[in-house]
PDB file of C-alpha atoms in Angstrom:
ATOM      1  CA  UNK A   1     119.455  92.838 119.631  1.00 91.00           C
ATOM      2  CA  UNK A   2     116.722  91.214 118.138  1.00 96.00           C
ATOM      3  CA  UNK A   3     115.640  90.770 114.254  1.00 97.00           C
ATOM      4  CA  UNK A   4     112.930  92.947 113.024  1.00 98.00           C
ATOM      5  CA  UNK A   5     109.973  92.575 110.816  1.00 98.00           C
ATOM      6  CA  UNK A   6     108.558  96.388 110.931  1.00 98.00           C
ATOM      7  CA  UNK A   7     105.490  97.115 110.157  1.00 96.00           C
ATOM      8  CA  UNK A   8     105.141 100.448 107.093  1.00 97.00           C
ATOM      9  CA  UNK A   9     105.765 102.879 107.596  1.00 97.00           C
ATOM     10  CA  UNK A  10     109.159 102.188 108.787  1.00 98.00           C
ATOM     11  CA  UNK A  11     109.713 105.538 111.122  1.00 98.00           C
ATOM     12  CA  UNK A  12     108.605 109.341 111.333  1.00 98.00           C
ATOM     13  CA  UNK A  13     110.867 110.287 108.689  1.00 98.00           C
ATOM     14  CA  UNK A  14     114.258 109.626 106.721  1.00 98.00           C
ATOM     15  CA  UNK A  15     116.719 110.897 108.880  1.00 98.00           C
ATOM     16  CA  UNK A  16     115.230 108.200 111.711  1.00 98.00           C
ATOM     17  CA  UNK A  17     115.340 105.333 109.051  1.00 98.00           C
ATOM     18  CA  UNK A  18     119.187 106.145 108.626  1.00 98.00           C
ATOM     19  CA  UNK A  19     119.885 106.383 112.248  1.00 97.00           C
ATOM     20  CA  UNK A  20     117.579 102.748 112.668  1.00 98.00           C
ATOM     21  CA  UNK A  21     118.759 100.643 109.772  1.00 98.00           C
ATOM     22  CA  UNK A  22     122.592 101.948 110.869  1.00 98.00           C
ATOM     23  CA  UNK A  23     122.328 100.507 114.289  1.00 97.00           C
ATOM     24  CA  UNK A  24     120.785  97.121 112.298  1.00 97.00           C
ATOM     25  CA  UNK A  25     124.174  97.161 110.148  1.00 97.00           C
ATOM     26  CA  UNK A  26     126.507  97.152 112.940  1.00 97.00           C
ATOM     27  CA  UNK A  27     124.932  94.936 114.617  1.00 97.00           C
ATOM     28  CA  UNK A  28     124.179  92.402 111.892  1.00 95.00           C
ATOM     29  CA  UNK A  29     120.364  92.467 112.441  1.00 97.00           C
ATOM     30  CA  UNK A  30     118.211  92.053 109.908  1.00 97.00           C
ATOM     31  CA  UNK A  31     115.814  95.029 109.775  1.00 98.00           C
ATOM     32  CA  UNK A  32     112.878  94.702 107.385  1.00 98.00           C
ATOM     33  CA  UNK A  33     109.743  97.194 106.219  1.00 98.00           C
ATOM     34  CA  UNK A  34     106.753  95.138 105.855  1.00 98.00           C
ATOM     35  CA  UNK A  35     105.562  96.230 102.688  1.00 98.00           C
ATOM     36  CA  UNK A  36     103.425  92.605 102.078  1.00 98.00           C
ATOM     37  CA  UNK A  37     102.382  93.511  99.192  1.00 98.00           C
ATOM     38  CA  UNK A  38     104.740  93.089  97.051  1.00 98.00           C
ATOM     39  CA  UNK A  39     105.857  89.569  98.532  1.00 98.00           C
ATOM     40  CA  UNK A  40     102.725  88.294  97.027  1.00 98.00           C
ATOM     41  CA  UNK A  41     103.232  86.440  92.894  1.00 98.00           C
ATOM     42  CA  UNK A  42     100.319  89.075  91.674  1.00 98.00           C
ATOM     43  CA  UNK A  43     102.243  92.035  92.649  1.00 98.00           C
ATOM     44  CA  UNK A  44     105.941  90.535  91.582  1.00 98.00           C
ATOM     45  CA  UNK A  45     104.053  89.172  88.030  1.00 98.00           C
ATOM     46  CA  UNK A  46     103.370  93.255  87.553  1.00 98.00           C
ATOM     47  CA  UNK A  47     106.705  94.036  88.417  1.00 98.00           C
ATOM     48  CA  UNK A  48     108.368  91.585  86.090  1.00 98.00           C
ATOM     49  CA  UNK A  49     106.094  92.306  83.210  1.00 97.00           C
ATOM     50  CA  UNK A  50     106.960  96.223  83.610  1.00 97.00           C
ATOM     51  CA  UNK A  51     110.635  96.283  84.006  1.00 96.00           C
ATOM     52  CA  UNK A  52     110.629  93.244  81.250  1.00 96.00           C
ATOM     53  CA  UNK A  53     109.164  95.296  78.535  1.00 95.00           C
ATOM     54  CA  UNK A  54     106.225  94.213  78.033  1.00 96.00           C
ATOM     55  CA  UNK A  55     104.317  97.180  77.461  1.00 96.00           C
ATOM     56  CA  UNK A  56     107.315  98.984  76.048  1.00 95.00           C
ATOM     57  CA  UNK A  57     109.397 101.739  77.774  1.00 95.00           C
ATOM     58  CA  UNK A  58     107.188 103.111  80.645  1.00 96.00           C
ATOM     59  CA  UNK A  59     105.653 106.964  79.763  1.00 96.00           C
ATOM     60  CA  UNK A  60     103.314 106.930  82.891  1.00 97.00           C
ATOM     61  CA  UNK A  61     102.464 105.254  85.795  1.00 98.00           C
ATOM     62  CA  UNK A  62      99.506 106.586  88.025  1.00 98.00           C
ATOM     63  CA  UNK A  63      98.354 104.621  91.839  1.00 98.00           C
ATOM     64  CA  UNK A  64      95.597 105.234  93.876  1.00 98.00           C
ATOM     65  CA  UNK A  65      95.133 104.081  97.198  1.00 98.00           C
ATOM     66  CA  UNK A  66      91.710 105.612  98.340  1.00 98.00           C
ATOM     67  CA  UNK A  67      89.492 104.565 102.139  1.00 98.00           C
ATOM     68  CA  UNK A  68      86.388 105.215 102.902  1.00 98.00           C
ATOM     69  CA  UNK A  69      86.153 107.813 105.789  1.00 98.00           C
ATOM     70  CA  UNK A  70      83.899 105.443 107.536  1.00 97.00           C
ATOM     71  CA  UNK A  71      86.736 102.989 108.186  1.00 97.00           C
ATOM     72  CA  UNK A  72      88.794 105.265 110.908  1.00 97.00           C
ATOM     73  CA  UNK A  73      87.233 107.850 113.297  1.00 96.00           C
ATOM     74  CA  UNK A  74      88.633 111.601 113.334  1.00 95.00           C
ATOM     75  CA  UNK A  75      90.394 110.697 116.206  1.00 95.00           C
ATOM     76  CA  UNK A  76      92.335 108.051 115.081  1.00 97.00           C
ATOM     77  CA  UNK A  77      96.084 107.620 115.637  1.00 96.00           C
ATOM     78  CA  UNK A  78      96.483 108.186 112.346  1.00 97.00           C
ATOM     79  CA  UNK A  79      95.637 111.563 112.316  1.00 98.00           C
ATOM     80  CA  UNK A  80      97.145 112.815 114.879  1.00 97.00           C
ATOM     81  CA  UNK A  81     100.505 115.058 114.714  1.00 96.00           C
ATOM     82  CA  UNK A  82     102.280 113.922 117.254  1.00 95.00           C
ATOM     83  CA  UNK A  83     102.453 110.125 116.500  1.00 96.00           C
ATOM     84  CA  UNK A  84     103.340 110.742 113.366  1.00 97.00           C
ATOM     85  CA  UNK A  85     100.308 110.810 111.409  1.00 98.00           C
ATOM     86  CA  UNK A  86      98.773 111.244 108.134  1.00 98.00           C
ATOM     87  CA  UNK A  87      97.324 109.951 104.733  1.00 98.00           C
ATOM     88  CA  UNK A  88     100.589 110.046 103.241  1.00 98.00           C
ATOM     89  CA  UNK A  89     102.179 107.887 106.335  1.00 98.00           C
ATOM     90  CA  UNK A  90      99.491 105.029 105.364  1.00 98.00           C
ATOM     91  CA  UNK A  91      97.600 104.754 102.389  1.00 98.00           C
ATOM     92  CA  UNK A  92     100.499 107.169 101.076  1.00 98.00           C
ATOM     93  CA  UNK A  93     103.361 104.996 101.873  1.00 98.00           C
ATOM     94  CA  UNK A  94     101.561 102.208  99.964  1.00 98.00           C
ATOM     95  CA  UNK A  95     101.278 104.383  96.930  1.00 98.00           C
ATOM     96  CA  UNK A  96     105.180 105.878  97.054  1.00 98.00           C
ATOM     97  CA  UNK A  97     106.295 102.404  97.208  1.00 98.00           C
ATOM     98  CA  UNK A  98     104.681 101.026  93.959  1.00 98.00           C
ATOM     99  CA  UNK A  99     105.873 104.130  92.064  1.00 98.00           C
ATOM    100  CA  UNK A 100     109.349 102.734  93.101  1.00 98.00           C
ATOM    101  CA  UNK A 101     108.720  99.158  93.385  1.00 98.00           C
ATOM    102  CA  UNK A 102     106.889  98.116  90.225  1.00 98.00           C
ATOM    103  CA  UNK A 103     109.124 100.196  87.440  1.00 96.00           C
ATOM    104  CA  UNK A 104     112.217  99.085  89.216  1.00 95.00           C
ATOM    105  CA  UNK A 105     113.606 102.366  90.091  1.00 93.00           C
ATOM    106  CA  UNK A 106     114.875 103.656  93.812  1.00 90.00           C
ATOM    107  CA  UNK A 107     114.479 107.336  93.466  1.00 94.00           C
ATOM    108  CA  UNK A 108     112.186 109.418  91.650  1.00 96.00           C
ATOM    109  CA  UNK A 109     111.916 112.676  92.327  1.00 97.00           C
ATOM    110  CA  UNK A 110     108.978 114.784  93.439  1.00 98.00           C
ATOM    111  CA  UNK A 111     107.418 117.634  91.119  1.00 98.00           C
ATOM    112  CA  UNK A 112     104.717 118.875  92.869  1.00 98.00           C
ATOM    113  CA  UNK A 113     102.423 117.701  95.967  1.00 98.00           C
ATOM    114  CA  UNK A 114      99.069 118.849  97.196  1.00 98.00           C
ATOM    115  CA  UNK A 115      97.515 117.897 100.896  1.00 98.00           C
ATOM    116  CA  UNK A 116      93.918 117.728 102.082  1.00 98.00           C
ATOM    117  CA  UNK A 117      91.123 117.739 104.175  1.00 98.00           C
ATOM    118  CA  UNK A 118      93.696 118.941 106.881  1.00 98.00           C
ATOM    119  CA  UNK A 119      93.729 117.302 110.351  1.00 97.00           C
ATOM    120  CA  UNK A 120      94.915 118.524 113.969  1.00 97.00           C
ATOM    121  CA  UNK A 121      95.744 122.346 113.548  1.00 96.00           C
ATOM    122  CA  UNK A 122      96.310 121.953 110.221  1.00 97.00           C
ATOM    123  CA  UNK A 123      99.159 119.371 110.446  1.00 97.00           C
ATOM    124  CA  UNK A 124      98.042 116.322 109.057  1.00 98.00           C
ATOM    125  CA  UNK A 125      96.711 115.652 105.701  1.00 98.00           C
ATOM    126  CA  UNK A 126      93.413 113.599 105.218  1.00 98.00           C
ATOM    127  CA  UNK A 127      94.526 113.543 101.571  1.00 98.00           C
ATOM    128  CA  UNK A 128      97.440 113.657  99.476  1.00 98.00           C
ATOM    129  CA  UNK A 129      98.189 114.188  95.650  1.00 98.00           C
ATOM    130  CA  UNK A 130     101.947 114.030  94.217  1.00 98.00           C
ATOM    131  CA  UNK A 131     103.208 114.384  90.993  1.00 98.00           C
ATOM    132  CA  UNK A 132     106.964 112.462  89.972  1.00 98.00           C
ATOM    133  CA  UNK A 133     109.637 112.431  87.234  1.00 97.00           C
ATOM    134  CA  UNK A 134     112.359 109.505  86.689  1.00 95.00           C
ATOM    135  CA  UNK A 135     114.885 111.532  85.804  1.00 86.00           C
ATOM    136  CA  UNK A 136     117.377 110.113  83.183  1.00 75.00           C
ATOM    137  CA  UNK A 137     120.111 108.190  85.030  1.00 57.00           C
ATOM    138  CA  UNK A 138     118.106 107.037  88.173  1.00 57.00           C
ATOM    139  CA  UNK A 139     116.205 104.412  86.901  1.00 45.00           C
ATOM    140  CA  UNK A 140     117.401 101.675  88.453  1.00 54.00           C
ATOM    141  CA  UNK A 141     118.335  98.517  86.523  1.00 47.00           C
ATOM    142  CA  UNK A 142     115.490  97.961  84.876  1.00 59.00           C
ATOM    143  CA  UNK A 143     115.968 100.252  82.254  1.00 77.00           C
ATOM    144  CA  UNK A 144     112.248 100.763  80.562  1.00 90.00           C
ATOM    145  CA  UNK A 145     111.676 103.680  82.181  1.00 92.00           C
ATOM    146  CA  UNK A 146     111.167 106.699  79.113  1.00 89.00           C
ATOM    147  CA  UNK A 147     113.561 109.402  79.306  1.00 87.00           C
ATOM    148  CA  UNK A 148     110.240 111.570  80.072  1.00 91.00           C
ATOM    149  CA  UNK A 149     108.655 109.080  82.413  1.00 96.00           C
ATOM    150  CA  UNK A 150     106.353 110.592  85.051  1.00 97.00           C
ATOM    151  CA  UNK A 151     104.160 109.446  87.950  1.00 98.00           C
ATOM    152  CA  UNK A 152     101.405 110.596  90.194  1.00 98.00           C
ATOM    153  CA  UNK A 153      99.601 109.198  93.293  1.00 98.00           C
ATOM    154  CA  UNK A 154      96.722 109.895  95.050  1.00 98.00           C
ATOM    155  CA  UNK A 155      95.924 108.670  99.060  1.00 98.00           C
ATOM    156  CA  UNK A 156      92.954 109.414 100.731  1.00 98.00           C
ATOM    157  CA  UNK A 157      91.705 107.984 104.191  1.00 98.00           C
ATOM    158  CA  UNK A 158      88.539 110.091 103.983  1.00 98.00           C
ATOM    159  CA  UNK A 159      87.502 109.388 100.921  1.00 98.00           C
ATOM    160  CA  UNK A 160      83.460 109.526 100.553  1.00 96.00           C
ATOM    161  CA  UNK A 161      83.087 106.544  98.225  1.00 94.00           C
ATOM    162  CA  UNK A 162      81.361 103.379  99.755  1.00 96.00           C
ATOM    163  CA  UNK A 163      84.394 100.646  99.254  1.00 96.00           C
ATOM    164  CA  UNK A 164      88.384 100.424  99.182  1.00 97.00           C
ATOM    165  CA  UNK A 165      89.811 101.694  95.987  1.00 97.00           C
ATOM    166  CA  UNK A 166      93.019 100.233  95.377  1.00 98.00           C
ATOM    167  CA  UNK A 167      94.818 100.400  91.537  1.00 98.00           C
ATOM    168  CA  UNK A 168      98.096 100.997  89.912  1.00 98.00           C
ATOM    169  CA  UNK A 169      97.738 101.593  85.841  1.00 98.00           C
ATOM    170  CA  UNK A 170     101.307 101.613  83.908  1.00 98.00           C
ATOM    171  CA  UNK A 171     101.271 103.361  80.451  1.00 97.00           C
ATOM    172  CA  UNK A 172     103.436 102.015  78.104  1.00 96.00           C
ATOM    173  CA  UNK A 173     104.996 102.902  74.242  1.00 95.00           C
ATOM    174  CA  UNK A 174     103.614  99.679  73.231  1.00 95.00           C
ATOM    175  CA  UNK A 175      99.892  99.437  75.192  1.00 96.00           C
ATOM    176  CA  UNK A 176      98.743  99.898  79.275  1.00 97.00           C
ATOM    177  CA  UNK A 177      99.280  97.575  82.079  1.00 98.00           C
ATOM    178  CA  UNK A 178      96.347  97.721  84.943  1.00 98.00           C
ATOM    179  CA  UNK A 179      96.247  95.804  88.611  1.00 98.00           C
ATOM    180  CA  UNK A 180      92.961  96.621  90.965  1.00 98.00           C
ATOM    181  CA  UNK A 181      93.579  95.549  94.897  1.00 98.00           C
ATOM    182  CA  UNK A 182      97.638  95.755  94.439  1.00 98.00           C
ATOM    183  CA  UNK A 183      97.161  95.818  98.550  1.00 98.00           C
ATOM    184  CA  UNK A 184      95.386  92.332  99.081  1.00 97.00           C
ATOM    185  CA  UNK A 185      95.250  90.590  95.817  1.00 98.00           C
ATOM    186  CA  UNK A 186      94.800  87.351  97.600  1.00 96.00           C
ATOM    187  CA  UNK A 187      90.875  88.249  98.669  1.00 96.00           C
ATOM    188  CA  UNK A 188      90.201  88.914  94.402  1.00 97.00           C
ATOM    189  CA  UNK A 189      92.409  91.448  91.835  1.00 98.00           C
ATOM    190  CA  UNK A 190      92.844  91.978  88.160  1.00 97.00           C
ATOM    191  CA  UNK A 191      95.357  92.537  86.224  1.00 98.00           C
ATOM    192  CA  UNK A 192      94.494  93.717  82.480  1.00 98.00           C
ATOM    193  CA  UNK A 193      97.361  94.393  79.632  1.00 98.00           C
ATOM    194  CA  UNK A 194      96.453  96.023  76.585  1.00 97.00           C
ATOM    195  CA  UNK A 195      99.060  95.875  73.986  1.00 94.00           C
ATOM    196  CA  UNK A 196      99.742  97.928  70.520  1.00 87.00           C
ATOM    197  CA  UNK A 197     100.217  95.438  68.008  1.00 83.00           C
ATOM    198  CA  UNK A 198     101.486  96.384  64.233  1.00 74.00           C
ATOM    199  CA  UNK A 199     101.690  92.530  63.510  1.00 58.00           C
ATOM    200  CA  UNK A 200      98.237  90.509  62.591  1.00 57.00           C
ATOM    201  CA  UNK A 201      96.141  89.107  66.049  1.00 51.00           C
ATOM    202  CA  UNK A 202      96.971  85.897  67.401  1.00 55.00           C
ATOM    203  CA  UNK A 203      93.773  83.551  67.203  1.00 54.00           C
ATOM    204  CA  UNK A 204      94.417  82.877  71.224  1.00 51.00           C
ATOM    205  CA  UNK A 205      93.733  86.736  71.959  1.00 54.00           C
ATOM    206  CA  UNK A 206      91.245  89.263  71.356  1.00 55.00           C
ATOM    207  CA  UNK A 207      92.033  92.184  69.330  1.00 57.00           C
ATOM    208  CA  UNK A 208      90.634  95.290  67.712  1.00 61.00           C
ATOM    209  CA  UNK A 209      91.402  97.105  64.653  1.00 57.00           C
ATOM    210  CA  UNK A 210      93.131 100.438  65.352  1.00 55.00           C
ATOM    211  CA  UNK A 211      93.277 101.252  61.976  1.00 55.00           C
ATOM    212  CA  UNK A 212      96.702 102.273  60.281  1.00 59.00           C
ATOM    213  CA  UNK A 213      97.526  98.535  60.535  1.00 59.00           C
ATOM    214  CA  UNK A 214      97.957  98.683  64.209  1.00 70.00           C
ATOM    215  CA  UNK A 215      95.594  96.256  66.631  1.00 81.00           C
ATOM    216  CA  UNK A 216      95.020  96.104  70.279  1.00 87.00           C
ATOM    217  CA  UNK A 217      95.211  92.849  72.129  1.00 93.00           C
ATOM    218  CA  UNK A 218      94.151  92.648  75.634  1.00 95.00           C
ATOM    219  CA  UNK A 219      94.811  89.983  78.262  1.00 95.00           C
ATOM    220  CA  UNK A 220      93.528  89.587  81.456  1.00 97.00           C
ATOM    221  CA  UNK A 221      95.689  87.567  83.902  1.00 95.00           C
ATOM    222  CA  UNK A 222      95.328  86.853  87.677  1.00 97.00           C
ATOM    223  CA  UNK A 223      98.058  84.915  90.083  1.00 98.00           C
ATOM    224  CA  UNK A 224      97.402  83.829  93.191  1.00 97.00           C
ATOM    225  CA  UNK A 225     100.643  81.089  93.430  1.00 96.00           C
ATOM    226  CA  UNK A 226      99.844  78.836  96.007  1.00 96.00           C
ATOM    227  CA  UNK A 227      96.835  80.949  97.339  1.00 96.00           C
ATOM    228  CA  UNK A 228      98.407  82.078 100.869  1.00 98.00           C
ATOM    229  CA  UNK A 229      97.886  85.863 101.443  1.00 97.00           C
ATOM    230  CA  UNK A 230     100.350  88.623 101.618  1.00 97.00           C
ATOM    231  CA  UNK A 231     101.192  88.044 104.768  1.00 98.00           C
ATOM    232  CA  UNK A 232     102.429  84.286 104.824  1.00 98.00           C
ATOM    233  CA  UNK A 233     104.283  85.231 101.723  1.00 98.00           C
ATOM    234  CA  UNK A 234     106.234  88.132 103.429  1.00 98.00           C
ATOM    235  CA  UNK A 235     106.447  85.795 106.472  1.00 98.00           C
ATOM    236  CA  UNK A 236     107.821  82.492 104.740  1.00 98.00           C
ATOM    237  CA  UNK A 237     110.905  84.471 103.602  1.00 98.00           C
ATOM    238  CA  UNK A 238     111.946  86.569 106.742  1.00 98.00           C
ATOM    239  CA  UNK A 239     111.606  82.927 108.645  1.00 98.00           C
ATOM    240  CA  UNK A 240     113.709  81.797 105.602  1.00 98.00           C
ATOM    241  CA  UNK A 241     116.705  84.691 105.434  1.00 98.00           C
ATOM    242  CA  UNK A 242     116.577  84.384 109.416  1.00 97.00           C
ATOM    243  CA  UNK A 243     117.539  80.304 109.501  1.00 97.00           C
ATOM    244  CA  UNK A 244     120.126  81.060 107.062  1.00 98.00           C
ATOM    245  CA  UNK A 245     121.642  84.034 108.863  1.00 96.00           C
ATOM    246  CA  UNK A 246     121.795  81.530 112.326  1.00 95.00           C
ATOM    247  CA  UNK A 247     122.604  78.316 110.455  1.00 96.00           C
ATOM    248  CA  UNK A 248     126.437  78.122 110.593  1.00 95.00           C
ATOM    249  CA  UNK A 249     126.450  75.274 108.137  1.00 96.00           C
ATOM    250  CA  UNK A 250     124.306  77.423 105.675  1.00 97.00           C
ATOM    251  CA  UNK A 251     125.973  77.662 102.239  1.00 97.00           C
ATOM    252  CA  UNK A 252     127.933  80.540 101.519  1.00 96.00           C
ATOM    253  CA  UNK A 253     126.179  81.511  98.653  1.00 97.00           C
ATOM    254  CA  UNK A 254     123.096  81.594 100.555  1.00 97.00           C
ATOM    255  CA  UNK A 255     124.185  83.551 103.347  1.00 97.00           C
ATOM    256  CA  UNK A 256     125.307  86.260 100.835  1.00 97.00           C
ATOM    257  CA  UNK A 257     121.923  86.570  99.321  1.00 98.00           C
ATOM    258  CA  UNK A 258     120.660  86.896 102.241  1.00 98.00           C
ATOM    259  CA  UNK A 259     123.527  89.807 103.322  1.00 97.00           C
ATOM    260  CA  UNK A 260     122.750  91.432 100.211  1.00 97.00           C
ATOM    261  CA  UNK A 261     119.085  91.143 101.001  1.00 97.00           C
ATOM    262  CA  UNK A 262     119.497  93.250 104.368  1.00 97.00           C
ATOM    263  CA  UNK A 263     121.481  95.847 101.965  1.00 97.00           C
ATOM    264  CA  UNK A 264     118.891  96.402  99.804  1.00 97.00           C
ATOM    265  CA  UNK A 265     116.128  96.337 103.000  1.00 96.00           C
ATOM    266  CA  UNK A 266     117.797  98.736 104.708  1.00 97.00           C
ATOM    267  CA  UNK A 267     118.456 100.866 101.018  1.00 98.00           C
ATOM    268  CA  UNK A 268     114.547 100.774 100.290  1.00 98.00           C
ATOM    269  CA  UNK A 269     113.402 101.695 103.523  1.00 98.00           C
ATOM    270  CA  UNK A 270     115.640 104.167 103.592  1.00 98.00           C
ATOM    271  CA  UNK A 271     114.480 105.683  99.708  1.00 98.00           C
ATOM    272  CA  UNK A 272     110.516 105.191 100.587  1.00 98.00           C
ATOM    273  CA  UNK A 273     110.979 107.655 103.413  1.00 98.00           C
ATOM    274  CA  UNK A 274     112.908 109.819 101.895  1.00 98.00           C
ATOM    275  CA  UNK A 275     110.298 109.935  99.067  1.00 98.00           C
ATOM    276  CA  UNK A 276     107.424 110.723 101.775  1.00 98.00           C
ATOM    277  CA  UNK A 277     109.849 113.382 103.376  1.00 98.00           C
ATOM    278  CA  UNK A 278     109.706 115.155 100.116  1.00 98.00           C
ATOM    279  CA  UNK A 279     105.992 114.939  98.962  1.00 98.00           C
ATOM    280  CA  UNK A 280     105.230 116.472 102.670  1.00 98.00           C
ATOM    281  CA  UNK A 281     107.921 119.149 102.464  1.00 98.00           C
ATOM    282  CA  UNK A 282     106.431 119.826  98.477  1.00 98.00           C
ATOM    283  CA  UNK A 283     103.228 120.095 100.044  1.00 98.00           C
ATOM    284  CA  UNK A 284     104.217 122.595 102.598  1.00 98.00           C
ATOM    285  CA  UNK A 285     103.594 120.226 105.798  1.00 98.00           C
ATOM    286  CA  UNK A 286     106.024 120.010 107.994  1.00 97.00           C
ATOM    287  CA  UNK A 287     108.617 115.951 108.335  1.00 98.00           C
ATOM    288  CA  UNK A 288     106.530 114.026 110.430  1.00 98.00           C
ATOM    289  CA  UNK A 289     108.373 113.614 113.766  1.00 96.00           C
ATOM    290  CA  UNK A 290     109.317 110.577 116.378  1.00 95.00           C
ATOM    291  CA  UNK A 291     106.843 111.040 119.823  1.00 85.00           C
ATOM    292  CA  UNK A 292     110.190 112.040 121.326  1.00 81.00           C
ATOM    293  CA  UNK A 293     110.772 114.800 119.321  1.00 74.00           C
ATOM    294  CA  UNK A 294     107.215 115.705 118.927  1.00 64.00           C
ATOM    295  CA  UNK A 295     106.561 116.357 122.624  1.00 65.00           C
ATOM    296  CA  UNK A 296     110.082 118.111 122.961  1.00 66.00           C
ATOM    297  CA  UNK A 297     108.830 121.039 120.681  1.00 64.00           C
ATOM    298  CA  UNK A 298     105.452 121.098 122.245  1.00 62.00           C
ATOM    299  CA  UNK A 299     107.104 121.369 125.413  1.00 66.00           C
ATOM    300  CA  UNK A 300     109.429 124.316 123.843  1.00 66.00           C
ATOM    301  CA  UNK A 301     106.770 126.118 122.260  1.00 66.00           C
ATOM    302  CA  UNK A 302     105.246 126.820 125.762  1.00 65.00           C
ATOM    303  CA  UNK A 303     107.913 127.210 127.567  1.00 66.00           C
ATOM    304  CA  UNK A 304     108.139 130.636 125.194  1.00 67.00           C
ATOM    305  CA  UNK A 305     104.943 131.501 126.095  1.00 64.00           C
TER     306      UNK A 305
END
């Protein structure tokens, strides 16, 4: 078998990410979703700030991931049922991974979800709107998620603004975290934090009087590390983990990062699917289905008729 670097999203559905990352276990393989963006220092300075505390335990954390409908044709293979298709499979698995990725926690669970502009008979969404909780318990080690914490997302691929709208905002018990272009941060992002501050203002940051002897400070930070893009990021370490894993004279404690590495791989890929399984089923829209399957229940259906 060969190593794989898979591009997002990693298969139709959870139940094929089990059955894929299980035949990457036994055979030792490593078996990685491409989600670049987080491999890049912007994204993982977000990350660190949040599950740090630096806006205090997390109340709310909202993404958007919205594309102009000029950039992909109705026809497009990603809108079309039987290759798996839909808003929520691409700008959507963007979103459901930050809601997980940046607070630090594996499985939040849906509330509510709401689909679009439907597609092909009705079966793929143009848009997609879901509402989360982090339920007490399954936050993950981070541990600043609020006991109340909630999330939403909203993915659009035929969205009728002009230009790419890509942001995550993070609300906080001590001030608001924003990042614009989470997706490619190397071609230009933001990243603003607004803090709550009952102390006096440091004369190296702005602040504004509240009143009630609180102040806000804001901060506007950017990281681009060495200036690579996502991609050479994500790149750089697979082509790392994959000389350790075929070096036999790698350390030991090297190879076991890199074991545990494949764990939590396969674990994430595994828990973003799952997540998209259950905003589609909340929305009433059928699991998105392998070709093979697809065509087998097409091929049913008129064989009934």
């Amino acid at each position: 078998g060969k190593h794989v670097l898979c591009e997002k999203p990693f298969t139709a559905n959870a139940e094929e990410a089990r059955a894929v990352q299980s035949v990457a276990a036994k055979r030792k393989l490593l078996c990685r979703e491409a989600f670049h963006y987080k491999e890049h220092p912007a994204n993982k300075a977000v990350a660190e700030l949040l599950q740090s505390g630096a806006i205090g335990q997390l109340k709310q954390l909202a993404v958007q991931v919205l594309i102009p409908a000029w950039a992909f044709t109705k026809d497009d293979i990603r809108f079309q049922a039987r290759l798996a298709g839909g808003t929520m499979m691409d700008a959507g698995c963007y979103c459901a991974h930050t809601l997980r990725f940046f607070p630090g926690c594996s499985k939040p669970v849906v509330t509510s979800a709401a689909a679009g502009k439907l597609m092909d008979a009705g079966a793929v969404d143009g848009c997609m709107q879901a509402a989360l909780s982090y339920p007490a318990g399954r936050s993950g080690a981070s541990g600043v998620l609020g006991a109340a914490a909630v999330g939403s997302l909203e993915a659009d691929l035929r969205h009728k603004g002009l230009w790419p709208r890509t942001r995550f905002i993070a609300t906080g018990t001590k001030g608001r975290l924003e990042i614009n272009n989470f997706i490619l941060p190397s071609m230009g992002h933001s990243i603003s934090v607004t803090k709550t501050l009952t102390q006096p203002d440091s004369p190296n940051n702005k602040a504004d009087s509240l009143g009630d002897g609180l102040r806000e400070q804001r901060q506007s930070i950017e990281v681009y590390g060495s200036g690579e893009s996502n991609y050479y990021y994500q790149l750089s370490r697979f082509v790392s983990d994959l000389k350790v894993l075929e070096d036999k004279q790698a350390p030991k404690q090297a190879k076991r990062a890199v074991r545990q590495a494949m764990v939590d791989d396969a674990r994430d890929a595994i828990d973003n699917m799952t997540l998209i399984d259950s905003i589609y089923t909340a929305a009433g829209l059928p699991l998105r289905q392998p070709t093979s399957a697809h065509a087998a229940v097409l091929a049913a259906g008129k064989a009934r008729r």
